[in-house]
Amino acid sequence: ELSKWRPEVIELWEKCSVPETINKETFQKSFIRHVNTTLARSIYNVDNFSAYQATAHAVRDRLIQRWNETQQIHTERDQKRVYYLSLEFLLGRSLDNALLNLGLKDSFGEGVKELGFKMEDILDQEVDAALGNGGLGRLAACYMDSLATLCYPAWGYGVRYTYGIFQQKIVDGYQDEFPDYWLNFDNPWELPRVDIVVDVQFGGHVNKITEGDKVRHEWIGGETVQAVAYDVPIPGYGVKNCINIRLWNSKPRRKFDFGKFNAGEYDQAVQEQMKAEFLTAVLYPNDNHMVGKELRLKQQYFWVAASLHDIVRRFKKSQRDWNEFPDQVAIQLNDTHPALAIVELQRILVDEERLDWDAAWDIVTHTFAFTNHTVLPEAMEKWPVPMISQLLPRHIQIIFDLNLFFLQRVEKFAPGDRDFLARLSIIEESTPQYVRMAHLAIVGSHRVNGVAKLHSKLIKETIFKDFVKYYGPDKFENKTNGITPRRWLHQANPKLSELITETLGHKDWLKDLTLLKKLEESVHDKEFRRRWMAVKHSNKVRLAEYIRDVVDVDVNPNALFDVQVKRIHEYKRQFMNILGVIHRYNTIKSMSPEQMRDVVPRVVIFGGKAAPGYYIAKLVIKLINSVASVVNKDSTIQDLLKVIFIPDYNVSVAEIIIPASDISQHISTAGTEASGTSNMKFVLNCGLILGTVDGANIEIHEEIGDDNIFMFGHLAEQVDDLRYAHRYRDVPMDPHLDAVIKDIESGSFGEARIFAPLINTLTFGKDYYLISDDFGSYLDAQKLVDEAYKKEKDWVKKSILCTANMGQFSSDRAIKEYAESIWGIIPVKV
Ligand code: 8GP
């Protein structure tokens, strides 16, 4: 394609495209140029925020160069690519991460200092990109970091929400939600691609056209919304590769309804335009819970259609045969949200590319793979058939056809077993009928995976049991989640990172986390232990300052910091934690001054958002704050206990909290937390954990050993029987729990009637999450924590061994496993 240019032109381009050397001086030039031109400011009015913008733009210039080179080489090599489709990418802040991954932190830091700024102040100006709810969205972000670092040819596809996850404020102890208008001031981390626009169709009808002995379908009419691409560059660590997340934004088609306009209905014509923009306005704020809003379904199709159009266009450029599609393209479905992509690809191949049905289906099923992230029934996506029919009339036909052919095969496998057929069917035969998205995702994929060993076993034994019978076990795999050590240690905990690098004598551990194992040799080194402790202490001081700033409570950095930060959900049992806190409070209150001297002072820290419609979860927040306001004021307990609820927990708040924890709690009812990823972050940052036998806790336990973790509670295989007992028998309540409940009911923490619905979940609600069954062993485990913390030397050793044995939980390991056993892709290094 260069042939259209004269050689002199090409030469000039090459001469002018030589990348600038990057050092302090060139950075400063670039900084000032951006202040002057991009921001139209000058030395007279440059504040911290404009300094942030200028620095971000200077970094962005370098990112774009790398991004271009990466795209160019990936196009040239034309290797198989993976496309990661995720409705959530919880990226957090980008500046610090980009500086570290590009190796520019020191030189740029010096550079801004000489210009009269502090790097910390500049970094603090950035707002989080919070396009996700919790673990699922943050996992996608960690995976993009690893894909870039390992040089895989990969793209992410998502939605550019105008409003990310809501901001949480605490008013009178209750959660209040405020819109997160994160794009308020320009976003330097995205590149608007006004040239990349895809038409997405909704509604209309389908014509059946017979041509000779062939039938084809034509989907026409309805409304069209345009998808505009915004590209977010993701730099790898210590490599030149920089990959792309393409986020789609909806906008109306340029064509304006002049008919209506001329008829005097100007406002209505404008309203229709605005409706199109509204499509990508807001992220649905539910974690592990499905809410069947039509707009959400529209978002899903909008994003899937635009992404597939893009993927197919890229494939067609190489002019290969369609059979080669699965050799060039792997598509990973992050949960069932993008499951319509399966139907859309089949539609493109059959209706537009005129492939025959079976050939098309063969391509589809070799292209897709599907990750499940939960077994909770309320999270399983299903959409009413009438809703899909209205929005996507051709897709619903395809879904019914796919289901018919699928069930015909199942019928051959299990002749006459109608129940089996009904259980496997993509369609739930209720009134109205529903499309079960997980079934669609399984039938349309060549691999299905869970996200931790126990979870992957449970999906095979419970929700997908019948599919295992039909397909055999090999279609189902485990890919234990991972986290990126770049953000979650190097960036969030710079002092620990430095100490590790100095001790090991290299930085290679950031790309091969198993190298941390060598830290084990230093546990007997007294000076090393002292420094290890000093790092933890300074991180606790940093968190204590943050707590003073946001909730105006003083906490003692020498106390044991006990943390539970994650979405508020009944299955995660923050309720059990706060009930335990009340027990602790009452125990301390009943002590003599003598006895008190033996108590380990504790700061119990909570953080997390509740879905705005989740009443019980919101009451848990209220209870935590009510307990906090009583306990924190009570001078009779001599600062032995403080309770803190940190508002608006998000990625950048997590970066302050996680490095400061002594113990963190991951205490879901066994079998309910698919994996958890914050458990990995805490242990990597040398915090011990108190956990149930659930999710990735189990594998962390295997790696770090019995002595360095506190595990308690019933096992997943006991849960059914325990629930049965609550349902049909009179199970006596744990006496300590009973006392705590009576205390709440007596009004010790404010009006008792407020908390009645919460307490009812334990009684009338049959204690579905088994708090009373685990409460005794929970309190016992907490006692062991206190005892262990008193033995300082042993505690530090445990802490070191935690970090040293986390090699397995890098997202690099996880991504390599996906690449090798599911996607079949190889690295292409720039
Ligand atoms: C979460 C799981 O709850 C968490 O254990 C896991 O670490 C994380 O995914 C990443 O794998 N699951 C979800 O957020 C989830 O299933 N969300 C809804 C779409 C169902």
Coordinates of C-alpha atoms in Angstrom, one line a residue, residues 190-605:
E190 CA -8.1 7.0 25.3
L191 CA -7.7 7.6 21.6
P192 CA -11.0 8.5 20.0
R193 CA -11.2 6.7 16.6
V194 CA -13.8 8.8 14.8
D195 CA -12.9 6.9 11.7
I196 CA -13.9 3.5 13.2
V197 CA -17.7 3.5 13.2
V198 CA -20.0 0.5 13.0
D199 CA -23.7 0.5 12.4
V200 CA -25.6 -1.7 14.8
Q201 CA -29.2 -2.6 14.1
F202 CA -32.1 -3.3 16.5
G203 CA -35.7 -4.4 15.9
G204 CA -37.1 -4.6 12.4
H205 CA -38.1 -7.9 10.8
V206 CA -36.8 -10.8 8.9
N207 CA -37.6 -11.7 5.3
K208 CA -37.2 -15.3 4.2
I209 CA -36.0 -15.4 0.6
T210 CA -36.0 -18.6 -1.5
E211 CA -33.4 -18.8 -4.2
G212 CA -33.7 -22.1 -6.1
D213 CA -33.3 -24.8 -3.5
K214 CA -31.7 -22.4 -1.0
V215 CA -33.3 -20.2 1.6
R216 CA -31.7 -17.1 3.0
H217 CA -32.8 -14.6 5.5
E218 CA -32.6 -10.9 5.3
W219 CA -32.9 -8.7 8.5
I220 CA -34.2 -5.3 7.6
G221 CA -35.8 -2.2 9.2
G222 CA -35.7 -1.2 12.8
E223 CA -33.4 1.4 14.2
T224 CA -29.6 1.8 13.8
V225 CA -27.2 3.0 16.4
Q226 CA -23.6 3.8 15.7
A227 CA -20.7 2.4 17.6
V228 CA -17.6 4.6 17.8
A229 CA -14.3 3.1 18.8
Y230 CA -12.2 4.5 21.7
D231 CA -8.8 2.8 22.0
V232 CA -7.1 2.4 25.3
P233 CA -3.4 1.5 25.1
I234 CA -2.1 -1.1 27.6
P235 CA 1.7 -1.2 27.9
G236 CA 3.5 -4.3 28.8
Y237 CA 6.1 -4.3 31.6
G238 CA 9.7 -4.1 30.4
V239 CA 8.8 -4.8 26.8
K240 CA 7.9 -2.5 23.9
N241 CA 4.6 -4.3 23.3
C242 CA 1.6 -2.2 23.9
I243 CA -1.8 -3.8 23.3
N244 CA -5.3 -2.3 22.8
I245 CA -8.6 -2.3 24.6
R246 CA -11.2 -1.1 22.2
L247 CA -14.2 0.4 24.0
W248 CA -17.4 1.2 22.1
N249 CA -19.4 4.3 22.6
S250 CA -22.9 4.7 21.2
K251 CA -24.0 7.7 19.2
P252 CA -26.9 8.5 16.9
R253 CA -26.6 8.1 13.2
R254 CA -25.7 11.3 11.6
K255 CA -28.9 11.2 9.6
F256 CA -31.4 13.4 11.4
D257 CA -35.2 12.8 11.0
F258 CA -36.0 15.9 8.9
G259 CA -39.5 14.6 8.4
K260 CA -40.2 15.0 12.1
F261 CA -38.1 18.2 12.2
N262 CA -40.2 19.8 9.4
A263 CA -43.4 18.7 11.0
G264 CA -42.5 20.8 14.0
E265 CA -41.5 17.9 16.2
Y266 CA -38.0 19.1 16.6
D267 CA -37.8 18.1 20.3
Q268 CA -38.9 14.6 19.5
A269 CA -36.3 14.3 16.7
V270 CA -33.6 15.3 19.2
Q271 CA -34.9 13.0 21.9
E272 CA -34.5 10.0 19.6
Q273 CA -30.9 11.1 19.0
M274 CA -30.3 11.2 22.7
K275 CA -31.8 7.8 23.2
A276 CA -29.0 6.3 21.1
E277 CA -26.3 8.1 23.2
F278 CA -27.9 6.7 26.4
L279 CA -27.2 3.2 25.4
T280 CA -23.6 3.2 26.7
A281 CA -24.3 5.8 29.4
V282 CA -24.2 3.6 32.5
L283 CA -22.5 0.5 33.9
Y284 CA -25.0 -1.8 35.6
P285 CA -23.9 -1.8 39.3
N286 CA -24.6 -5.4 40.1
D287 CA -22.0 -7.9 41.2
N288 CA -22.9 -11.6 41.1
H289 CA -26.5 -10.7 40.4
M290 CA -28.6 -10.6 37.2
V291 CA -31.2 -7.8 36.7
G292 CA -33.1 -8.3 33.5
K293 CA -33.2 -4.7 32.1
E294 CA -33.8 -4.4 28.4
L295 CA -31.2 -1.6 28.1
R296 CA -28.6 -4.1 29.4
L297 CA -29.5 -6.6 26.7
K298 CA -29.2 -3.8 24.2
Q299 CA -25.8 -2.9 25.5
Q300 CA -24.7 -6.4 25.2
Y301 CA -25.7 -6.8 21.6
F302 CA -24.4 -3.4 20.7
W303 CA -21.0 -4.2 22.0
V304 CA -20.9 -7.7 20.6
A305 CA -22.0 -6.7 17.1
A306 CA -19.5 -3.8 16.9
S307 CA -16.7 -6.1 18.2
L308 CA -17.4 -8.9 15.8
H309 CA -17.7 -6.6 12.9
D310 CA -14.2 -5.4 13.7
I311 CA -12.8 -8.9 14.2
V312 CA -14.3 -10.1 11.0
R313 CA -13.1 -7.1 9.0
R314 CA -9.5 -7.7 10.3
F315 CA -9.7 -11.3 9.3
K316 CA -11.0 -10.6 5.9
K317 CA -8.1 -8.3 5.2
S318 CA -5.8 -11.3 5.1
Q319 CA -8.0 -12.9 2.3
R320 CA -8.0 -16.3 3.8
D321 CA -10.6 -19.0 3.5
W322 CA -13.3 -19.0 6.2
N323 CA -12.2 -22.4 7.3
E324 CA -9.1 -20.7 8.6
F325 CA -11.0 -18.4 10.9
P326 CA -10.4 -20.5 14.1
D327 CA -6.7 -20.7 13.2
Q328 CA -6.5 -16.9 13.2
V329 CA -9.1 -15.9 15.8
A330 CA -9.7 -17.0 19.4
I331 CA -12.6 -15.3 21.2
Q332 CA -12.8 -15.6 25.0
L333 CA -16.2 -14.8 26.6
N334 CA -15.7 -13.2 30.0
D335 CA -18.8 -14.7 31.6
T336 CA -22.1 -15.0 29.6
H337 CA -22.5 -11.2 28.9
P338 CA -21.0 -11.6 25.4
A339 CA -22.7 -14.9 24.7
L340 CA -24.7 -13.3 21.9
A341 CA -21.5 -13.2 20.0
I342 CA -21.9 -16.8 19.2
V343 CA -25.2 -16.1 17.5
E344 CA -23.9 -13.0 15.8
L345 CA -21.0 -14.9 14.2
Q346 CA -23.3 -17.6 13.0
R347 CA -25.6 -14.9 11.5
I348 CA -22.7 -13.2 9.8
L349 CA -21.4 -16.5 8.3
V350 CA -24.7 -17.8 7.2
D351 CA -26.7 -14.7 6.2
E352 CA -24.0 -12.4 5.0
E353 CA -21.1 -14.6 3.9
R354 CA -23.5 -17.3 2.7
L355 CA -21.7 -20.3 4.3
D356 CA -23.8 -23.4 4.9
W357 CA -25.1 -23.8 8.3
D358 CA -23.0 -26.7 9.5
A359 CA -19.8 -25.3 8.1
A360 CA -20.5 -22.0 9.8
W361 CA -21.3 -23.7 13.1
D362 CA -18.1 -25.7 12.9
I363 CA -16.2 -22.4 12.6
V364 CA -18.1 -20.8 15.5
T365 CA -17.6 -23.6 17.9
H366 CA -13.9 -23.7 17.2
T367 CA -13.5 -20.0 17.8
F368 CA -15.2 -19.4 21.2
A369 CA -14.3 -20.4 24.7
F370 CA -16.2 -19.4 27.8
T371 CA -15.2 -18.5 31.4
N372 CA -17.8 -19.0 34.2
H373 CA -17.3 -16.9 37.3
T374 CA -20.0 -18.0 39.7
V375 CA -22.3 -20.8 40.7
L376 CA -24.8 -18.5 42.4
P377 CA -28.3 -19.1 40.9
E378 CA -29.3 -15.4 41.0
A379 CA -26.3 -14.5 38.8
M380 CA -27.2 -16.8 35.9
E381 CA -28.2 -14.7 32.9
K382 CA -31.4 -15.5 31.2
W383 CA -33.4 -13.3 28.8
P384 CA -37.1 -13.5 28.0
V385 CA -37.7 -14.8 24.5
P386 CA -40.2 -12.0 23.7
M387 CA -37.6 -9.4 24.6
I388 CA -35.0 -10.9 22.4
S389 CA -37.5 -11.4 19.6
Q390 CA -38.4 -7.7 19.6
L391 CA -34.8 -6.4 19.6
L392 CA -33.1 -9.1 17.6
P393 CA -35.7 -11.0 15.4
R394 CA -33.1 -12.8 13.4
H395 CA -31.0 -13.8 16.4
I396 CA -33.9 -15.5 18.1
Q397 CA -34.6 -17.6 15.0
I398 CA -30.9 -18.6 15.0
I399 CA -31.1 -19.5 18.7
F400 CA -34.1 -21.7 18.2
D401 CA -32.4 -23.4 15.2
L402 CA -29.2 -24.0 17.1
N403 CA -31.2 -25.4 20.0
L404 CA -33.2 -27.7 17.7
F405 CA -30.0 -29.1 16.1
F406 CA -28.3 -29.4 19.5
L407 CA -31.3 -31.2 21.1
Q408 CA -31.5 -33.6 18.1
R409 CA -27.9 -34.6 18.9
V410 CA -28.7 -34.9 22.6
E411 CA -31.7 -37.0 21.8
K412 CA -29.5 -39.5 20.0
F413 CA -27.2 -39.6 23.0
A414 CA -30.0 -40.2 25.5
P415 CA -33.0 -41.5 23.5
G416 CA -36.3 -40.8 25.1
D417 CA -35.0 -38.9 28.2
R418 CA -37.2 -35.8 28.0
D419 CA -36.1 -34.5 31.3
F420 CA -32.5 -34.6 30.3
L421 CA -33.3 -32.7 27.1
A422 CA -35.3 -30.1 29.0
R423 CA -32.4 -29.6 31.4
L424 CA -29.9 -29.1 28.7
S425 CA -32.0 -27.0 26.4
I426 CA -30.9 -23.4 25.7
I427 CA -34.6 -22.5 26.1
E428 CA -36.2 -22.6 29.5
E429 CA -39.8 -23.8 28.9
S430 CA -41.6 -21.4 31.2
T431 CA -44.1 -18.6 30.5
P432 CA -42.6 -16.6 28.9
Q433 CA -39.8 -18.8 27.6
Y434 CA -36.2 -17.7 28.5
V435 CA -32.9 -18.0 26.8
R436 CA -30.3 -19.5 29.2
M437 CA -27.1 -17.7 28.3
A438 CA -24.8 -20.1 30.0
H439 CA -26.2 -23.0 28.0
L440 CA -25.8 -21.0 24.8
A441 CA -22.2 -20.2 25.8
I442 CA -21.4 -23.9 26.5
V443 CA -23.0 -25.2 23.3
G444 CA -21.2 -22.5 21.2
S445 CA -17.7 -22.9 22.8
H446 CA -15.0 -25.5 22.5
R447 CA -13.8 -25.0 26.1
V448 CA -15.5 -23.9 29.3
N449 CA -13.5 -23.0 32.4
G450 CA -13.9 -22.2 36.0
V451 CA -11.6 -19.8 37.9
A452 CA -10.2 -21.9 40.8
K453 CA -9.9 -25.7 41.4
L454 CA -12.9 -26.0 43.7
H455 CA -15.0 -23.8 41.6
S456 CA -14.1 -25.7 38.4
K457 CA -15.0 -29.0 40.2
L458 CA -18.3 -27.6 41.5
I459 CA -19.5 -26.4 38.1
K460 CA -19.0 -29.9 36.7
E461 CA -20.9 -31.4 39.6
T462 CA -23.7 -28.9 39.9
I463 CA -24.8 -26.3 37.4
F464 CA -23.2 -27.9 34.3
K465 CA -23.4 -31.5 35.4
D466 CA -25.7 -32.6 32.5
F467 CA -23.4 -31.0 30.0
V468 CA -20.5 -33.0 31.4
K469 CA -22.5 -36.1 30.9
Y470 CA -23.2 -35.2 27.3
Y471 CA -19.8 -33.7 26.2
G472 CA -17.6 -35.7 28.5
P473 CA -15.3 -34.0 31.1
D474 CA -12.6 -32.8 28.7
K475 CA -14.5 -29.8 27.5
F476 CA -14.3 -28.4 31.1
E477 CA -11.1 -27.0 32.5
N478 CA -9.7 -25.1 35.4
K479 CA -7.8 -21.8 35.0
T480 CA -7.1 -20.5 38.5
N481 CA -7.2 -16.7 38.5
G482 CA -4.2 -14.6 38.9
I483 CA -3.2 -11.0 39.6
T484 CA -0.5 -8.8 38.1
P485 CA 2.5 -8.3 40.4
R486 CA 3.3 -5.1 38.6
R487 CA 0.3 -3.2 39.9
W488 CA -0.4 -5.2 43.0
L489 CA 3.1 -5.2 44.4
H490 CA 5.6 -3.0 42.5
Q491 CA 3.2 -0.1 42.1
A492 CA 1.0 -0.4 45.2
N493 CA 3.9 -1.3 47.6
P494 CA 7.0 0.4 46.3
K495 CA 8.9 -0.1 49.6
L496 CA 8.4 -3.8 49.7
S497 CA 9.2 -4.1 46.0
E498 CA 12.5 -2.3 46.6
L499 CA 13.4 -4.5 49.5
I500 CA 12.6 -7.7 47.5
T501 CA 14.7 -6.4 44.5
E502 CA 17.6 -5.6 46.8
T503 CA 17.4 -8.9 48.6
L504 CA 17.2 -11.0 45.4
G505 CA 19.6 -8.8 43.5
H506 CA 17.4 -8.5 40.5
K507 CA 14.0 -7.3 39.2
D508 CA 13.3 -10.5 37.2
W509 CA 10.8 -11.6 39.8
L510 CA 8.4 -9.0 38.4
K511 CA 8.2 -11.2 35.2
D512 CA 8.6 -14.5 36.9
L513 CA 6.9 -14.5 40.3
T514 CA 8.1 -17.9 41.3
L515 CA 11.5 -16.4 41.9
L516 CA 10.1 -14.9 45.1
K517 CA 10.7 -18.4 46.6
K518 CA 14.3 -17.4 47.3
L519 CA 13.1 -15.0 49.9
E520 CA 12.6 -18.0 52.1
E521 CA 16.3 -18.1 52.7
S522 CA 16.1 -14.7 54.4
V523 CA 13.6 -15.6 57.1
H524 CA 16.5 -16.3 59.5
D525 CA 18.2 -13.0 58.8
K526 CA 17.3 -10.7 61.7
E527 CA 18.1 -7.5 59.9
F528 CA 16.0 -8.5 56.9
R529 CA 13.1 -9.3 59.2
R530 CA 13.4 -5.9 60.9
R531 CA 13.3 -4.2 57.5
W532 CA 10.4 -6.3 56.4
M533 CA 8.5 -5.2 59.5
A534 CA 9.5 -1.6 58.9
V535 CA 7.9 -1.7 55.5
K536 CA 4.7 -3.0 56.8
H537 CA 4.7 -0.4 59.5
S538 CA 5.1 2.4 57.1
N539 CA 2.3 1.1 55.0
K540 CA 0.1 1.0 58.1
V541 CA 1.1 4.6 58.9
R542 CA 0.1 5.6 55.3
L543 CA -3.3 3.9 55.7
A544 CA -3.8 5.4 59.2
E545 CA -3.3 8.9 57.6
Y546 CA -5.8 8.0 54.8
I547 CA -8.3 6.9 57.5
R548 CA -7.9 10.1 59.4
D549 CA -8.5 12.1 56.2
V550 CA -11.6 10.3 55.0
V551 CA -13.4 9.3 58.2
D552 CA -11.7 11.5 60.8
V553 CA -10.8 8.7 63.2
D554 CA -7.3 8.1 64.7
V555 CA -6.1 4.6 64.6
N556 CA -2.9 3.2 66.1
P557 CA -0.5 1.8 63.5
N558 CA 0.8 -0.6 66.1
A559 CA -2.5 -2.3 66.4
L560 CA -3.4 -5.4 64.4
F561 CA -5.0 -4.2 61.1
D562 CA -7.8 -6.6 60.2
V563 CA -9.3 -5.9 56.8
Q564 CA -12.3 -7.0 54.8
V565 CA -12.7 -5.1 51.6
K566 CA -14.8 -6.4 48.7
R567 CA -18.3 -6.0 47.3
I568 CA -20.9 -6.3 50.1
H569 CA -22.8 -9.5 49.6
E570 CA -24.5 -11.9 51.9
Y571 CA -22.4 -14.8 50.6
K572 CA -19.2 -12.9 51.4
R573 CA -20.5 -12.7 55.0
Q574 CA -19.4 -9.2 56.1
F575 CA -22.4 -9.7 58.5
M576 CA -20.5 -12.5 60.2
N577 CA -17.4 -10.3 60.6
I578 CA -19.3 -7.4 62.2
L579 CA -21.2 -9.9 64.5
G580 CA -17.7 -11.2 65.5
V581 CA -16.7 -7.6 66.2
I582 CA -19.6 -7.1 68.6
H583 CA -18.6 -10.3 70.4
R584 CA -15.1 -9.0 70.7
Y585 CA -16.3 -5.6 72.0
N586 CA -18.5 -7.3 74.6
T587 CA -15.7 -9.6 75.7
I588 CA -13.3 -6.7 76.2
K589 CA -15.9 -4.7 78.1
S590 CA -16.4 -7.5 80.5
M591 CA -12.6 -7.7 81.3
S592 CA -10.8 -6.4 84.3
P593 CA -8.0 -3.9 83.6
E594 CA -5.6 -6.7 84.3
Q595 CA -7.1 -8.9 81.7
M596 CA -7.2 -6.1 79.2
R597 CA -3.5 -5.8 79.3
D598 CA -3.2 -9.1 77.5
V599 CA -5.5 -8.0 74.6
V600 CA -4.0 -7.4 71.2
P601 CA -5.4 -4.0 70.0
R602 CA -7.2 -4.3 66.7
V603 CA -8.4 -2.0 64.0
V604 CA -11.2 -3.7 62.0
I605 CA -11.4 -2.2 58.6

